[in-house]
Amino acid sequence: MAIKEPERIWWKPFTRDERLWVAMALLWMMGSFVFMPVYHFIGAQNPPSETYRVRDHEKFRALVDGMVAKYKVGEDKGVPVVKPEPGSDVFMQASMWQWYPVLELEKGKTYRIHLSSMDITHGFSIQPINMNFMVVPDYDYVLTLTPTTAGDYYIVCNEFCGLGHHLMVGKMIIK
Amino acid sequence: MDYRICSLTGLKINKPAEDLIKWNMVTAILFLAIGGFMGLLMALTRWPSVHYLDTSHYYRFLTLHGFDALLLWILFFEVALVHFTSAVLLNTRVVAPFSAWIAYALMLVGAAFVNIVVFAGKADVLFTSYVPLKANGVYYLGIIIFAVGAIVAFANFFANIIQARRDKAYQHSLPLGTFGLAAASIIGIVTLAHGAVIMIPVFFWSIDLIKYIDPATYRLVFWGLGHPSQQINVCAMVAMWYMTAGFVLGAKPVNEKLSRTAFVLYILFINVASEHHLLVDPVLSSWHKIINTSYVMHLAVLASMIHAFAIPASIEVALRNKGYTKGLFDWLKNAPWGNPAFSATFLSIIGFGFLGGTTGVIFGTEQFNIIRHNTFAITGHFHATVVSGTTIAFMGGTYLLIPYIFRRNLVLPKLAAIQPYLYAIGVAVMLIGMMAAGTYGVPRRHWDITFSNAIFSFSFDPSADMFLSMMGVGGLFAALGGAMFIIISLGSIMFGRKIQ
Ligand code: HEM
Ligand SMILES: [Cu+2]
Ligand SMILES: [Cu+2]
């Protein structure tokens, strides 16, 4: 009994049912275990892992400002709209409580989007397609991204970042 | 020595063990009351048409909800189980009652520090307190004190069984329930030590003695603590399942070798699998994440699969031995559904396995995590594990132990008979609502998903609102079931008819 000491010898062979069940479960688990790395290669998209250290927030901010100065095409609610060259490095800055700037990207073109935070941790959640990544201060996280559908996308912050957390919404326009 | 013989079970109960179990259990229940009430406020705030709390109270009470329900209720209850399985089940004594009381005091002081500083509005950081979000130093100090207390409590488990061996309280092998708690205690000591290791520098950072804590390192070590510490809960919960089946039905594990191997798999493998929290984080390489979350984790899932077979099998065998042998399911029909200790165990097995385990395996895959990370679906998943699973199992454990330890009958037995069902259904409706809302991208930990004051406003698919309302309704029922549990358990402890 689970509440009493078992008899002296409890190391007994498994019965047929037990062997069958454990074999099935083991097979299933091994299947999942093999499939996870396999899918990394055959799947269409994986979470990226390209990361750089950001030792100085001002340097990242300078990259963002440089990009804004060079590629600004307008403003949306006071936030600059930037249309960078396809294939280029794009910078997106998170801070309490703003995503900066607004990006205008071309459908079918690939971009390297650098995400970093100027203060605390934020969550980069692209809606309505619902894809989610973390933005951690002092690190530059590179998403290699190819938009496939035109439209307006919003970036919701989905990691708690203080009292204005629910105000932190950014925008991405795919044309 | 100070012993009494339990008239219901024949167990020899040591007085200090009895007192320790009583105090730890009552403390656990009180924190569940606070945490559960905060849960109700959460559900009322996330329910779009109610949207009850203002912004700052929402985050403040969310911090408390996570901390009191997840850490305090569960760990205090586990410490009660530590003493129950080591001293009471082995018919022996608590070797060092003094250190066990020190452990209790430390845990209580730590818990009080955290509760007070959060209530005072000085630590609105949510229970994950991701650096560089900073709380008042008392918050971290409270966590450290609490963790040290819990480590001492788990260490008591080993002191007790070593003494039991010397006293020849058992001959060769521990009972399975004790074995399960041994697994829980090993994992507990390892993970809580981890927790202390990261919180100590963070405490110094919060009082400006250390300049910098790396945010990514914090996340890695925090989840190195946080996730495996959930396996303390899994081990204790599974041990509770086996014990309840044993006490209520006289069920015997069908194969001790199988069940014990499964506990060993938990110790060996689940500890490592903590990076599913970090799948969409920078820093760690894909291979690091894949090996951690795929290879090792699945062997721990295998352990759960084994228990999922062994426990129902033992229940079936026990009921068939009682003469319910007609057809395939006569035994199931005649199970003691009106006994809340039994029904809670059964509901916990179903909820944990079908809602919690499955979603955990799915959300923990590399690509799937992209579309679930930090959405409300995650909140749905862990309410399935820690509420549908652990909390309901421990509610059953409370009903089981009140007669044995407090020597009282349950008050309001009719209410007690339906409480596990009401709570389990409420929680299931709530968490299915959360999971469904999460599939539309609704974030967790978010005060205003209408973004009414944000510069860009955006609205989720209107179906999300429906699922959030479903969460709200489920949450109300869960809160009602939870309140019934508090009333029945504390009521029985204070006013239940005495058992001689
Ligand atoms: C009456 C029962 C309960 C209700 C109605 C409830 C409701 C909720 C809700 C609505 C949230 C989401 C808050 C948000 O992200 O906006 C939440 C979060 C959470 N709940 Fe519960 N809950 C209940 C019981 C429990 C119990 C018993 C536990 C632990 C054993 C628990 C652990 C948690 C944790 C860890 C979080 C996450 C906190 C965070 O994101 O920081 N809940 N709960
Ligand atoms: Cu943010
Ligand atoms: Cu945020």
mmCIF file with all atom_site columns, N, CA and C in Angstrom, chain A residues 117-159:
data_model
loop_
_atom_site.group_PDB
_atom_site.id
_atom_site.type_symbol
_atom_site.label_atom_id
_atom_site.label_alt_id
_atom_site.label_comp_id
_atom_site.label_asym_id
_atom_site.label_entity_id
_atom_site.label_seq_id
_atom_site.pdbx_PDB_ins_code
_atom_site.Cartn_x
_atom_site.Cartn_y
_atom_site.Cartn_z
_atom_site.occupancy
_atom_site.B_iso_or_equiv
_atom_site.pdbx_formal_charge
_atom_site.auth_seq_id
_atom_site.auth_comp_id
_atom_site.auth_asym_id
_atom_site.auth_atom_id
_atom_site.pdbx_PDB_model_num
ATOM 1   N N  . SER A 1 117 ? 15.719 46.870 -25.715 1.00 0.00 ? 117 SER A N  1
ATOM 2   C CA . SER A 1 117 ? 14.985 47.719 -24.785 1.00 0.00 ? 117 SER A CA 1
ATOM 3   C C  . SER A 1 117 ? 15.935 48.714 -24.140 1.00 0.00 ? 117 SER A C  1
ATOM 4   N N  . MET A 1 118 ? 15.409 49.911 -23.923 1.00 0.00 ? 118 MET A N  1
ATOM 5   C CA . MET A 1 118 ? 16.205 50.968 -23.309 1.00 0.00 ? 118 MET A CA 1
ATOM 6   C C  . MET A 1 118 ? 16.092 50.934 -21.791 1.00 0.00 ? 118 MET A C  1
ATOM 7   N N  . ASP A 1 119 ? 15.135 50.183 -21.265 1.00 0.00 ? 119 ASP A N  1
ATOM 8   C CA . ASP A 1 119 ? 14.975 50.195 -19.806 1.00 0.00 ? 119 ASP A CA 1
ATOM 9   C C  . ASP A 1 119 ? 14.742 48.788 -19.256 1.00 0.00 ? 119 ASP A C  1
ATOM 10  N N  . ILE A 1 120 ? 13.487 48.328 -19.220 1.00 0.00 ? 120 ILE A N  1
ATOM 11  C CA . ILE A 1 120 ? 13.233 47.018 -18.625 1.00 0.00 ? 120 ILE A CA 1
ATOM 12  C C  . ILE A 1 120 ? 12.754 46.039 -19.702 1.00 0.00 ? 120 ILE A C  1
ATOM 13  N N  . THR A 1 121 ? 12.371 44.854 -19.274 1.00 0.00 ? 121 THR A N  1
ATOM 14  C CA . THR A 1 121 ? 11.965 43.831 -20.228 1.00 0.00 ? 121 THR A CA 1
ATOM 15  C C  . THR A 1 121 ? 10.578 44.147 -20.811 1.00 0.00 ? 121 THR A C  1
ATOM 16  N N  . HIS A 1 122 ? 10.444 43.987 -22.109 1.00 0.00 ? 122 HIS A N  1
ATOM 17  C CA . HIS A 1 122 ? 9.149  44.156 -22.768 1.00 0.00 ? 122 HIS A CA 1
ATOM 18  C C  . HIS A 1 122 ? 8.855  42.914 -23.606 1.00 0.00 ? 122 HIS A C  1
ATOM 19  N N  . GLY A 1 123 ? 7.606  42.792 -24.029 1.00 0.00 ? 123 GLY A N  1
ATOM 20  C CA . GLY A 1 123 ? 7.231  41.658 -24.879 1.00 0.00 ? 123 GLY A CA 1
ATOM 21  C C  . GLY A 1 123 ? 6.777  42.155 -26.236 1.00 0.00 ? 123 GLY A C  1
ATOM 22  N N  . PHE A 1 124 ? 7.335  41.596 -27.302 1.00 0.00 ? 124 PHE A N  1
ATOM 23  C CA . PHE A 1 124 ? 7.041  42.032 -28.666 1.00 0.00 ? 124 PHE A CA 1
ATOM 24  C C  . PHE A 1 124 ? 6.016  41.065 -29.240 1.00 0.00 ? 124 PHE A C  1
ATOM 25  N N  . SER A 1 125 ? 4.765  41.517 -29.299 1.00 0.00 ? 125 SER A N  1
ATOM 26  C CA . SER A 1 125 ? 3.694  40.618 -29.696 1.00 0.00 ? 125 SER A CA 1
ATOM 27  C C  . SER A 1 125 ? 3.006  41.204 -30.924 1.00 0.00 ? 125 SER A C  1
ATOM 28  N N  . ILE A 1 126 ? 3.199  40.562 -32.083 1.00 0.00 ? 126 ILE A N  1
ATOM 29  C CA . ILE A 1 126 ? 2.637  41.093 -33.332 1.00 0.00 ? 126 ILE A CA 1
ATOM 30  C C  . ILE A 1 126 ? 1.205  40.600 -33.472 1.00 0.00 ? 126 ILE A C  1
ATOM 31  N N  . GLN A 1 127 ? 0.284  41.535 -33.575 1.00 0.00 ? 127 GLN A N  1
ATOM 32  C CA . GLN A 1 127 ? -1.140 41.199 -33.704 1.00 0.00 ? 127 GLN A CA 1
ATOM 33  C C  . GLN A 1 127 ? -1.675 41.761 -35.010 1.00 0.00 ? 127 GLN A C  1
ATOM 34  N N  . PRO A 1 128 ? -2.687 41.169 -35.616 1.00 0.00 ? 128 PRO A N  1
ATOM 35  C CA . PRO A 1 128 ? -3.430 40.016 -35.120 1.00 0.00 ? 128 PRO A CA 1
ATOM 36  C C  . PRO A 1 128 ? -2.839 38.648 -35.480 1.00 0.00 ? 128 PRO A C  1
ATOM 37  N N  . ILE A 1 129 ? -1.632 38.578 -36.084 1.00 0.00 ? 129 ILE A N  1
ATOM 38  C CA . ILE A 1 129 ? -1.177 37.209 -36.392 1.00 0.00 ? 129 ILE A CA 1
ATOM 39  C C  . ILE A 1 129 ? -0.666 36.478 -35.163 1.00 0.00 ? 129 ILE A C  1
ATOM 40  N N  . ASN A 1 130 ? -0.481 37.211 -34.072 1.00 0.00 ? 130 ASN A N  1
ATOM 41  C CA . ASN A 1 130 ? -0.105 36.576 -32.821 1.00 0.00 ? 130 ASN A CA 1
ATOM 42  C C  . ASN A 1 130 ? 1.214  35.821 -32.879 1.00 0.00 ? 130 ASN A C  1
ATOM 43  N N  . MET A 1 131 ? 2.301  36.590 -32.991 1.00 0.00 ? 131 MET A N  1
ATOM 44  C CA . MET A 1 131 ? 3.633  35.993 -32.854 1.00 0.00 ? 131 MET A CA 1
ATOM 45  C C  . MET A 1 131 ? 4.349  36.773 -31.758 1.00 0.00 ? 131 MET A C  1
ATOM 46  N N  . ASN A 1 132 ? 5.034  36.048 -30.870 1.00 0.00 ? 132 ASN A N  1
ATOM 47  C CA . ASN A 1 132 ? 5.509  36.679 -29.643 1.00 0.00 ? 132 ASN A CA 1
ATOM 48  C C  . ASN A 1 132 ? 6.988  36.423 -29.383 1.00 0.00 ? 132 ASN A C  1
ATOM 49  N N  . PHE A 1 133 ? 7.701  37.503 -29.045 1.00 0.00 ? 133 PHE A N  1
ATOM 50  C CA . PHE A 1 133 ? 9.129  37.402 -28.730 1.00 0.00 ? 133 PHE A CA 1
ATOM 51  C C  . PHE A 1 133 ? 9.456  38.321 -27.560 1.00 0.00 ? 133 PHE A C  1
ATOM 52  N N  . MET A 1 134 ? 10.528 38.004 -26.857 1.00 0.00 ? 134 MET A N  1
ATOM 53  C CA . MET A 1 134 ? 10.895 38.822 -25.709 1.00 0.00 ? 134 MET A CA 1
ATOM 54  C C  . MET A 1 134 ? 11.928 39.877 -26.099 1.00 0.00 ? 134 MET A C  1
ATOM 55  N N  . VAL A 1 135 ? 11.805 41.047 -25.476 1.00 0.00 ? 135 VAL A N  1
ATOM 56  C CA . VAL A 1 135 ? 12.781 42.106 -25.686 1.00 0.00 ? 135 VAL A CA 1
ATOM 57  C C  . VAL A 1 135 ? 13.454 42.355 -24.342 1.00 0.00 ? 135 VAL A C  1
ATOM 58  N N  . VAL A 1 136 ? 14.713 41.976 -24.245 1.00 0.00 ? 136 VAL A N  1
ATOM 59  C CA . VAL A 1 136 ? 15.417 42.032 -22.971 1.00 0.00 ? 136 VAL A CA 1
ATOM 60  C C  . VAL A 1 136 ? 16.451 43.153 -23.046 1.00 0.00 ? 136 VAL A C  1
ATOM 61  N N  . PRO A 1 137 ? 16.488 44.032 -22.043 1.00 0.00 ? 137 PRO A N  1
ATOM 62  C CA . PRO A 1 137 ? 17.469 45.119 -22.092 1.00 0.00 ? 137 PRO A CA 1
ATOM 63  C C  . PRO A 1 137 ? 18.890 44.568 -22.115 1.00 0.00 ? 137 PRO A C  1
ATOM 64  N N  . ASP A 1 138 ? 19.783 45.317 -22.716 1.00 0.00 ? 138 ASP A N  1
ATOM 65  C CA . ASP A 1 138 ? 21.209 44.981 -22.834 1.00 0.00 ? 138 ASP A CA 1
ATOM 66  C C  . ASP A 1 138 ? 21.469 43.885 -23.863 1.00 0.00 ? 138 ASP A C  1
ATOM 67  N N  . TYR A 1 139 ? 20.437 43.455 -24.568 1.00 0.00 ? 139 TYR A N  1
ATOM 68  C CA . TYR A 1 139 ? 20.638 42.482 -25.639 1.00 0.00 ? 139 TYR A CA 1
ATOM 69  C C  . TYR A 1 139 ? 19.927 42.963 -26.887 1.00 0.00 ? 139 TYR A C  1
ATOM 70  N N  . ASP A 1 140 ? 20.512 42.626 -28.034 1.00 0.00 ? 140 ASP A N  1
ATOM 71  C CA . ASP A 1 140 ? 19.905 42.934 -29.320 1.00 0.00 ? 140 ASP A CA 1
ATOM 72  C C  . ASP A 1 140 ? 19.489 41.588 -29.917 1.00 0.00 ? 140 ASP A C  1
ATOM 73  N N  . TYR A 1 141 ? 18.180 41.432 -30.078 1.00 0.00 ? 141 TYR A N  1
ATOM 74  C CA . TYR A 1 141 ? 17.630 40.152 -30.536 1.00 0.00 ? 141 TYR A CA 1
ATOM 75  C C  . TYR A 1 141 ? 17.239 40.358 -31.991 1.00 0.00 ? 141 TYR A C  1
ATOM 76  N N  . VAL A 1 142 ? 17.745 39.533 -32.886 1.00 0.00 ? 142 VAL A N  1
ATOM 77  C CA . VAL A 1 142 ? 17.525 39.759 -34.313 1.00 0.00 ? 142 VAL A CA 1
ATOM 78  C C  . VAL A 1 142 ? 16.476 38.796 -34.861 1.00 0.00 ? 142 VAL A C  1
ATOM 79  N N  . LEU A 1 143 ? 15.347 39.350 -35.302 1.00 0.00 ? 143 LEU A N  1
ATOM 80  C CA . LEU A 1 143 ? 14.330 38.516 -35.949 1.00 0.00 ? 143 LEU A CA 1
ATOM 81  C C  . LEU A 1 143 ? 14.520 38.650 -37.449 1.00 0.00 ? 143 LEU A C  1
ATOM 82  N N  . THR A 1 144 ? 14.766 37.551 -38.118 1.00 0.00 ? 144 THR A N  1
ATOM 83  C CA . THR A 1 144 ? 14.818 37.600 -39.579 1.00 0.00 ? 144 THR A CA 1
ATOM 84  C C  . THR A 1 144 ? 13.419 37.286 -40.061 1.00 0.00 ? 144 THR A C  1
ATOM 85  N N  . LEU A 1 145 ? 12.818 38.287 -40.697 1.00 0.00 ? 145 LEU A N  1
ATOM 86  C CA . LEU A 1 145 ? 11.377 38.228 -40.895 1.00 0.00 ? 145 LEU A CA 1
ATOM 87  C C  . LEU A 1 145 ? 11.009 38.560 -42.336 1.00 0.00 ? 145 LEU A C  1
ATOM 88  N N  . THR A 1 146 ? 10.129 37.763 -42.912 1.00 0.00 ? 146 THR A N  1
ATOM 89  C CA . THR A 1 146 ? 9.637  38.029 -44.262 1.00 0.00 ? 146 THR A CA 1
ATOM 90  C C  . THR A 1 146 ? 8.121  38.145 -44.203 1.00 0.00 ? 146 THR A C  1
ATOM 91  N N  . PRO A 1 147 ? 7.588  39.361 -44.291 1.00 0.00 ? 147 PRO A N  1
ATOM 92  C CA . PRO A 1 147 ? 6.130  39.493 -44.228 1.00 0.00 ? 147 PRO A CA 1
ATOM 93  C C  . PRO A 1 147 ? 5.493  38.831 -45.446 1.00 0.00 ? 147 PRO A C  1
ATOM 94  N N  . THR A 1 148 ? 4.387  38.155 -45.229 1.00 0.00 ? 148 THR A N  1
ATOM 95  C CA . THR A 1 148 ? 3.748  37.472 -46.359 1.00 0.00 ? 148 THR A CA 1
ATOM 96  C C  . THR A 1 148 ? 2.371  38.034 -46.680 1.00 0.00 ? 148 THR A C  1
ATOM 97  N N  . THR A 1 149 ? 1.797  38.831 -45.787 1.00 0.00 ? 149 THR A N  1
ATOM 98  C CA . THR A 1 149 ? 0.463  39.355 -46.057 1.00 0.00 ? 149 THR A CA 1
ATOM 99  C C  . THR A 1 149 ? 0.442  40.855 -45.800 1.00 0.00 ? 149 THR A C  1
ATOM 100 N N  . ALA A 1 150 ? -0.122 41.593 -46.732 1.00 0.00 ? 150 ALA A N  1
ATOM 101 C CA . ALA A 1 150 ? -0.177 43.039 -46.563 1.00 0.00 ? 150 ALA A CA 1
ATOM 102 C C  . ALA A 1 150 ? -1.218 43.411 -45.517 1.00 0.00 ? 150 ALA A C  1
ATOM 103 N N  . GLY A 1 151 ? -1.026 44.573 -44.905 1.00 0.00 ? 151 GLY A N  1
ATOM 104 C CA . GLY A 1 151 ? -2.013 45.032 -43.922 1.00 0.00 ? 151 GLY A CA 1
ATOM 105 C C  . GLY A 1 151 ? -1.340 45.797 -42.800 1.00 0.00 ? 151 GLY A C  1
ATOM 106 N N  . ASP A 1 152 ? -2.165 46.259 -41.857 1.00 0.00 ? 152 ASP A N  1
ATOM 107 C CA . ASP A 1 152 ? -1.638 46.942 -40.685 1.00 0.00 ? 152 ASP A CA 1
ATOM 108 C C  . ASP A 1 152 ? -1.499 45.938 -39.551 1.00 0.00 ? 152 ASP A C  1
ATOM 109 N N  . TYR A 1 153 ? -0.344 45.930 -38.924 1.00 0.00 ? 153 TYR A N  1
ATOM 110 C CA . TYR A 1 153 ? -0.116 45.043 -37.783 1.00 0.00 ? 153 TYR A CA 1
ATOM 111 C C  . TYR A 1 153 ? 0.226  45.897 -36.574 1.00 0.00 ? 153 TYR A C  1
ATOM 112 N N  . TYR A 1 154 ? -0.168 45.424 -35.438 1.00 0.00 ? 154 TYR A N  1
ATOM 113 C CA . TYR A 1 154 ? 0.094  46.183 -34.218 1.00 0.00 ? 154 TYR A CA 1
ATOM 114 C C  . TYR A 1 154 ? 1.024  45.399 -33.324 1.00 0.00 ? 154 TYR A C  1
ATOM 115 N N  . ILE A 1 155 ? 1.852  46.139 -32.596 1.00 0.00 ? 155 ILE A N  1
ATOM 116 C CA . ILE A 1 155 ? 2.781  45.483 -31.686 1.00 0.00 ? 155 ILE A CA 1
ATOM 117 C C  . ILE A 1 155 ? 2.331  45.787 -30.267 1.00 0.00 ? 155 ILE A C  1
ATOM 118 N N  . VAL A 1 156 ? 1.856  44.751 -29.612 1.00 0.00 ? 156 VAL A N  1
ATOM 119 C CA . VAL A 1 156 ? 1.349  44.902 -28.265 1.00 0.00 ? 156 VAL A CA 1
ATOM 120 C C  . VAL A 1 156 ? 2.468  44.490 -27.323 1.00 0.00 ? 156 VAL A C  1
ATOM 121 N N  . CYS A 1 157 ? 2.662  45.215 -26.221 1.00 0.00 ? 157 CYS A N  1
ATOM 122 C CA . CYS A 1 157 ? 3.653  44.771 -25.250 1.00 0.00 ? 157 CYS A CA 1
ATOM 123 C C  . CYS A 1 157 ? 3.004  43.704 -24.383 1.00 0.00 ? 157 CYS A C  1
ATOM 124 N N  . ASN A 1 158 ? 3.583  42.514 -24.369 1.00 0.00 ? 158 ASN A N  1
ATOM 125 C CA . ASN A 1 158 ? 2.955  41.479 -23.557 1.00 0.00 ? 158 ASN A CA 1
ATOM 126 C C  . ASN A 1 158 ? 3.847  40.961 -22.433 1.00 0.00 ? 158 ASN A C  1
ATOM 127 N N  . GLU A 1 159 ? 4.793  41.798 -22.002 1.00 0.00 ? 159 GLU A N  1
ATOM 128 C CA . GLU A 1 159 ? 5.447  41.499 -20.720 1.00 0.00 ? 159 GLU A CA 1
ATOM 129 C C  . GLU A 1 159 ? 5.232  42.710 -19.835 1.00 0.00 ? 159 GLU A C  1
#
